[in-house]
PDB file of C-alpha atoms in Angstrom:
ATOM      1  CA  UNK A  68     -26.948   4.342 -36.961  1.00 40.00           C
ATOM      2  CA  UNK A  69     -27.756   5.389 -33.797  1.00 50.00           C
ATOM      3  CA  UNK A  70     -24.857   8.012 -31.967  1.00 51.00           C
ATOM      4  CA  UNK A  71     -22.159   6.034 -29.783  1.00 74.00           C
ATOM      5  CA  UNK A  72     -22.436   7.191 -26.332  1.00 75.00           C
ATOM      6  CA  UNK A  73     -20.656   6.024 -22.985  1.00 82.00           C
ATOM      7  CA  UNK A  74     -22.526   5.281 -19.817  1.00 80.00           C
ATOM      8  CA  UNK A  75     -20.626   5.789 -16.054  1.00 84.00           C
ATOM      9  CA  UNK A  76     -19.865   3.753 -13.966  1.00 91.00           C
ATOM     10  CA  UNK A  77     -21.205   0.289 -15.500  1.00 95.00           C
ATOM     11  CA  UNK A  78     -24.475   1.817 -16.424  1.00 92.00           C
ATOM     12  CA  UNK A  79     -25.766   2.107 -12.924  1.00 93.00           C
ATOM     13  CA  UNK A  80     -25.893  -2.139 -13.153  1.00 95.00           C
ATOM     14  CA  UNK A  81     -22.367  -2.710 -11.062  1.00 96.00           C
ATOM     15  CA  UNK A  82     -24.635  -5.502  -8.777  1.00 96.00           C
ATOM     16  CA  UNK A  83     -24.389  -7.524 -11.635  1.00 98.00           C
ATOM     17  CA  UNK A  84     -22.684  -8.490 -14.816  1.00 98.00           C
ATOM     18  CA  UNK A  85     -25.453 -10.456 -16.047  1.00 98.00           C
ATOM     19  CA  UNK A  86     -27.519  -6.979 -16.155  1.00 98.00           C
ATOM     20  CA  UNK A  87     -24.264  -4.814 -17.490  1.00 97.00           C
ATOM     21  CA  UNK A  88     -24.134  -7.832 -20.095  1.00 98.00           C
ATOM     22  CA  UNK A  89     -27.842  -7.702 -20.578  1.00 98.00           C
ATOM     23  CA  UNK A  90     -27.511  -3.314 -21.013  1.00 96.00           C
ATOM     24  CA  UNK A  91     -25.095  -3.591 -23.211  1.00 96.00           C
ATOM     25  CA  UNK A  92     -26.800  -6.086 -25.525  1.00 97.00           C
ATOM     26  CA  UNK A  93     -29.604  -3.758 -25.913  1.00 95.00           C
ATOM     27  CA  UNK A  94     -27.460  -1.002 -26.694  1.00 93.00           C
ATOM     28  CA  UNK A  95     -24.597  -1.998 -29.256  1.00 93.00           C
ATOM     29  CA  UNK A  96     -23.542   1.306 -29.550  1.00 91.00           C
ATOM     30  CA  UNK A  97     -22.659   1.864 -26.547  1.00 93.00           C
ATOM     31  CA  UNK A  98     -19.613   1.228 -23.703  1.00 94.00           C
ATOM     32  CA  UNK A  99     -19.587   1.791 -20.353  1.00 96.00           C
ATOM     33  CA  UNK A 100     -16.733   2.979 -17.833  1.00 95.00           C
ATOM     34  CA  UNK A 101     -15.781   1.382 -14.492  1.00 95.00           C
ATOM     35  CA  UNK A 102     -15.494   4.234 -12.249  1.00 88.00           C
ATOM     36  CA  UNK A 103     -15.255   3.231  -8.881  1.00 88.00           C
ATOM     37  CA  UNK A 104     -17.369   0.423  -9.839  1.00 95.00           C
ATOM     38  CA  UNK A 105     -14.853  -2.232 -10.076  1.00 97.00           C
ATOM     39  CA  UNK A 106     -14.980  -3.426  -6.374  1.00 96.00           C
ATOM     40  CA  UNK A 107     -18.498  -4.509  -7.746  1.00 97.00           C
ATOM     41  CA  UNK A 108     -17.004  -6.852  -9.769  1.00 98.00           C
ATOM     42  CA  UNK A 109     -14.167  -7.634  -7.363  1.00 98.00           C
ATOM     43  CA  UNK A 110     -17.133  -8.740  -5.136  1.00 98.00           C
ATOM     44  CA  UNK A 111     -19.047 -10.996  -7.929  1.00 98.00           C
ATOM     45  CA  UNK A 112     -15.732 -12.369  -8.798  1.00 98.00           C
ATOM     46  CA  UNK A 113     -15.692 -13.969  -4.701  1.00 98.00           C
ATOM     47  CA  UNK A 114     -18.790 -16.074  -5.971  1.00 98.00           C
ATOM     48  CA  UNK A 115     -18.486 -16.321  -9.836  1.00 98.00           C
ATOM     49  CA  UNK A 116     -14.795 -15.647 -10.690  1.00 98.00           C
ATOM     50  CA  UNK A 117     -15.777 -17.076 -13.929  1.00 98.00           C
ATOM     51  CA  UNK A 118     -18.991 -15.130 -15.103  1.00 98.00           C
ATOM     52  CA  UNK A 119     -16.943 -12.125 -14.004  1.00 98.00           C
ATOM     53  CA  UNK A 120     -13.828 -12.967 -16.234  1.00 98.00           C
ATOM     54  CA  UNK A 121     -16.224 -13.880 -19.417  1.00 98.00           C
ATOM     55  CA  UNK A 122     -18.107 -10.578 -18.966  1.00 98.00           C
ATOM     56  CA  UNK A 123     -14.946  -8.600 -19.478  1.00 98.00           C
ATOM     57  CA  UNK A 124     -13.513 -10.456 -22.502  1.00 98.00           C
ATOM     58  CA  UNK A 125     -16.965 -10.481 -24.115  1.00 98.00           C
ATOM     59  CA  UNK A 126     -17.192  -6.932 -23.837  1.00 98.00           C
ATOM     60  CA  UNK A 127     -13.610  -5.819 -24.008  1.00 98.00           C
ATOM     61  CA  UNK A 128     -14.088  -3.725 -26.581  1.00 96.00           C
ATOM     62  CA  UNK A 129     -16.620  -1.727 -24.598  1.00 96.00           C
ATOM     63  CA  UNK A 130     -15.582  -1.641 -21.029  1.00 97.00           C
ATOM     64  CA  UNK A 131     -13.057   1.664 -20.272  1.00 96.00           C
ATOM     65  CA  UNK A 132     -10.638   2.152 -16.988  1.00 96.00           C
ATOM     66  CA  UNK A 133     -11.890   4.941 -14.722  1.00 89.00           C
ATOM     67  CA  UNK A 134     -11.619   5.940 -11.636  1.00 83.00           C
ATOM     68  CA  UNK A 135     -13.425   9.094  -9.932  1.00 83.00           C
ATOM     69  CA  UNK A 136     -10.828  10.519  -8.060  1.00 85.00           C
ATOM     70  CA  UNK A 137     -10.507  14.157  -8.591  1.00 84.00           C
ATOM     71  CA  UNK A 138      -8.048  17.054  -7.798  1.00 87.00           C
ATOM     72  CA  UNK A 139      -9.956  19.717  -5.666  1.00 90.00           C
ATOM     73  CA  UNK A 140      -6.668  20.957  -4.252  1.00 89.00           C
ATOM     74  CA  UNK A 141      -7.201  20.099  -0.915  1.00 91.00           C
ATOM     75  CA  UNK A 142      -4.455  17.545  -0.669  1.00 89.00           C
ATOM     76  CA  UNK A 143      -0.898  17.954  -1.589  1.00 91.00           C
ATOM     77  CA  UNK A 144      -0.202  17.033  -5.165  1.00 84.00           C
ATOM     78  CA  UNK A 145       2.127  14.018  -3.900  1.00 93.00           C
ATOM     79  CA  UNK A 146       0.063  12.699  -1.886  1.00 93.00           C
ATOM     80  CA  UNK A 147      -2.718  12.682  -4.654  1.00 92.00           C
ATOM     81  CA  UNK A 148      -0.619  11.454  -6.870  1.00 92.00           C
ATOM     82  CA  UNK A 149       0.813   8.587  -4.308  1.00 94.00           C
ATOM     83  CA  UNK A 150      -3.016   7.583  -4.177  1.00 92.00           C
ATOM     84  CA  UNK A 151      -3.827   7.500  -7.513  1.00 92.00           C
ATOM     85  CA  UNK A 152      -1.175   5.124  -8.103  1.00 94.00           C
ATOM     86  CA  UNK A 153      -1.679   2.883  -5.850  1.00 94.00           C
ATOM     87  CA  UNK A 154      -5.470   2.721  -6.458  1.00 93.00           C
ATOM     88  CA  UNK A 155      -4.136   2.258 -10.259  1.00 94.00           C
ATOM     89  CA  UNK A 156      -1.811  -0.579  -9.446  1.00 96.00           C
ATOM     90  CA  UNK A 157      -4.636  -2.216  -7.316  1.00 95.00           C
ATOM     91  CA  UNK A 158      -6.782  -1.953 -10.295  1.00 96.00           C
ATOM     92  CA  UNK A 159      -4.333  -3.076 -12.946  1.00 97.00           C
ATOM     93  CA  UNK A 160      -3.300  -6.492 -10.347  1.00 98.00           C
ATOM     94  CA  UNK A 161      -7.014  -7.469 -10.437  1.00 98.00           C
ATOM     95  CA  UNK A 162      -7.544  -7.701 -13.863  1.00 98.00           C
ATOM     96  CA  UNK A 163      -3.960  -8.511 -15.146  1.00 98.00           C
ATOM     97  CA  UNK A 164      -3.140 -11.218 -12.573  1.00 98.00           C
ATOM     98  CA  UNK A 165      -4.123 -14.473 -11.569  1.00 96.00           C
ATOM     99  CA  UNK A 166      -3.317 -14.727  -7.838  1.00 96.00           C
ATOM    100  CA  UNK A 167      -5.564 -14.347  -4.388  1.00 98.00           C
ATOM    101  CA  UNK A 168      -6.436 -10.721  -3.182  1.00 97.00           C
ATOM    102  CA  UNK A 169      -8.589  -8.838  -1.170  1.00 95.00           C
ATOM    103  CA  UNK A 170      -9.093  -4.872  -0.932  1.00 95.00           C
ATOM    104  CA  UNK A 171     -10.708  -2.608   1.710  1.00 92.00           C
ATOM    105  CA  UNK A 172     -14.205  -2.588  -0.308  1.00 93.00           C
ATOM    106  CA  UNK A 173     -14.909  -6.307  -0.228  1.00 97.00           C
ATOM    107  CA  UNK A 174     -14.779  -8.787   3.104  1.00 96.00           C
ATOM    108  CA  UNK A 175     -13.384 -11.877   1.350  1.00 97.00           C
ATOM    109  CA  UNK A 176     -10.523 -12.889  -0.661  1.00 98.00           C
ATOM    110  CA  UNK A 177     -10.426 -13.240  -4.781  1.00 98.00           C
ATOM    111  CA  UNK A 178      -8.528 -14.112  -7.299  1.00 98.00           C
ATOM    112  CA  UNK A 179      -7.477 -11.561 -10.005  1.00 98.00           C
ATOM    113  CA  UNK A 180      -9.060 -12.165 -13.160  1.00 98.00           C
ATOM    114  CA  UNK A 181      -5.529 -12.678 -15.451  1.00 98.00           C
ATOM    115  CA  UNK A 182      -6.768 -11.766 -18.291  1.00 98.00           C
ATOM    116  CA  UNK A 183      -4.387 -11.332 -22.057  1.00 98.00           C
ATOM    117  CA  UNK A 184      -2.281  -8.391 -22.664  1.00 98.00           C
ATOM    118  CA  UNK A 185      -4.648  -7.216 -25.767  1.00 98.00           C
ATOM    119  CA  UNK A 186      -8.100  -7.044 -23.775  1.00 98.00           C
ATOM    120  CA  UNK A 187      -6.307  -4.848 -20.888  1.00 98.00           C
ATOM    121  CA  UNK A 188      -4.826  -2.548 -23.834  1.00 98.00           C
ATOM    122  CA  UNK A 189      -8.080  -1.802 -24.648  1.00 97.00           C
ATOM    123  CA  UNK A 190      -9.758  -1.635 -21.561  1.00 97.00           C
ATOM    124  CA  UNK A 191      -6.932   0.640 -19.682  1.00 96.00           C
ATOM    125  CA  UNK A 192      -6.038   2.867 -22.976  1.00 93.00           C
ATOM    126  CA  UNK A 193      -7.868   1.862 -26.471  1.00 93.00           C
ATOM    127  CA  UNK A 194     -11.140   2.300 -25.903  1.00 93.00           C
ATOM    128  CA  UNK A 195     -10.777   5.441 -23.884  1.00 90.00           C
ATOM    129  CA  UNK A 196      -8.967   6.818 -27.603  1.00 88.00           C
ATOM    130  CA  UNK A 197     -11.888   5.169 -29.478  1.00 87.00           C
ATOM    131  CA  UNK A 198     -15.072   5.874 -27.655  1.00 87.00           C
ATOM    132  CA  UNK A 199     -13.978   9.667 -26.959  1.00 83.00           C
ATOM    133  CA  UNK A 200     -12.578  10.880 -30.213  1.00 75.00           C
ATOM    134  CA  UNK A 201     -10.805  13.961 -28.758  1.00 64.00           C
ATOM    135  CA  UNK A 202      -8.246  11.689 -27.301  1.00 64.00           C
ATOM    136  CA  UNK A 203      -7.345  10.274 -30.447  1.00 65.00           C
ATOM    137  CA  UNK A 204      -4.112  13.329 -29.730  1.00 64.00           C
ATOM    138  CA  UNK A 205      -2.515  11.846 -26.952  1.00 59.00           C
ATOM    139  CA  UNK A 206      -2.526   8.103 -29.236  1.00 55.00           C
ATOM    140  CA  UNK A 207       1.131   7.789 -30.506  1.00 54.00           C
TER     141      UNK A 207
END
């Protein structure tokens, strides 16, 4: 069997699920991450909230929370902190509620993509543990 590997930020394909879909097909053994990718979906989801919603819980066990937001010390830790958690919670409403948003990334309005307790588990913690094996420590 071939080695399991994960691609960044939706394999490069973040235009369009169909493609990710289409990537990932070719590839079983491997996931990709969302970093800063998921105002790409936030966007398809204005159009297709459907296709958008499907994508993830077809792929849920495949798809990993990411963000690239990094610590280079030039801001206070607070205030980095105070941004990663709202960028977090901003993340988390879109894909674990079902009500209208918008963010600063996309011009119109969406609706967040509600999806079961289980498949955001695994996106925002299990797969991360099961697709990189040395963070099978911090699982308890």
């Amino acid at each position: 069997m071939p080695v399991a590997f994960c691609r960044a930020h939706l394999a490069s394909l973040e235009w369009s699920v169909d493609r990710v879909a289409q990537w990932l097909d070719r590839f079983p053994n491997a996931a990709v991450d969302l970093a800063e990718r998921i105002c790409h979906l936030q966007y398809q989801a204005v159009s297709d909230w459907q296709k958008v919603r499907n994508f993830v819980q077809e792929y849920q066990d495949r798809i990993i929370y990411g963000t690239d937001m990094i610590d280079d010390g030039a801001q206070p830790a607070g205030e980095l902190q105070r941004k990663i958690t709202e960028k977090w919670q901003m993340h988390w409403k879109f894909f674990s509620e079902d009500e209208l948003m918008s963010v600063p990334k996309v011009e119109k309005s969406f609706r967040g993509l509600n999806l079961q307790d289980e498949v955001l588990g695994k996106i925002f913690r299990e797969n991360a543990i099961q697709w990189y094996p040395a963070l099978e420590k911090i699982r308890g």
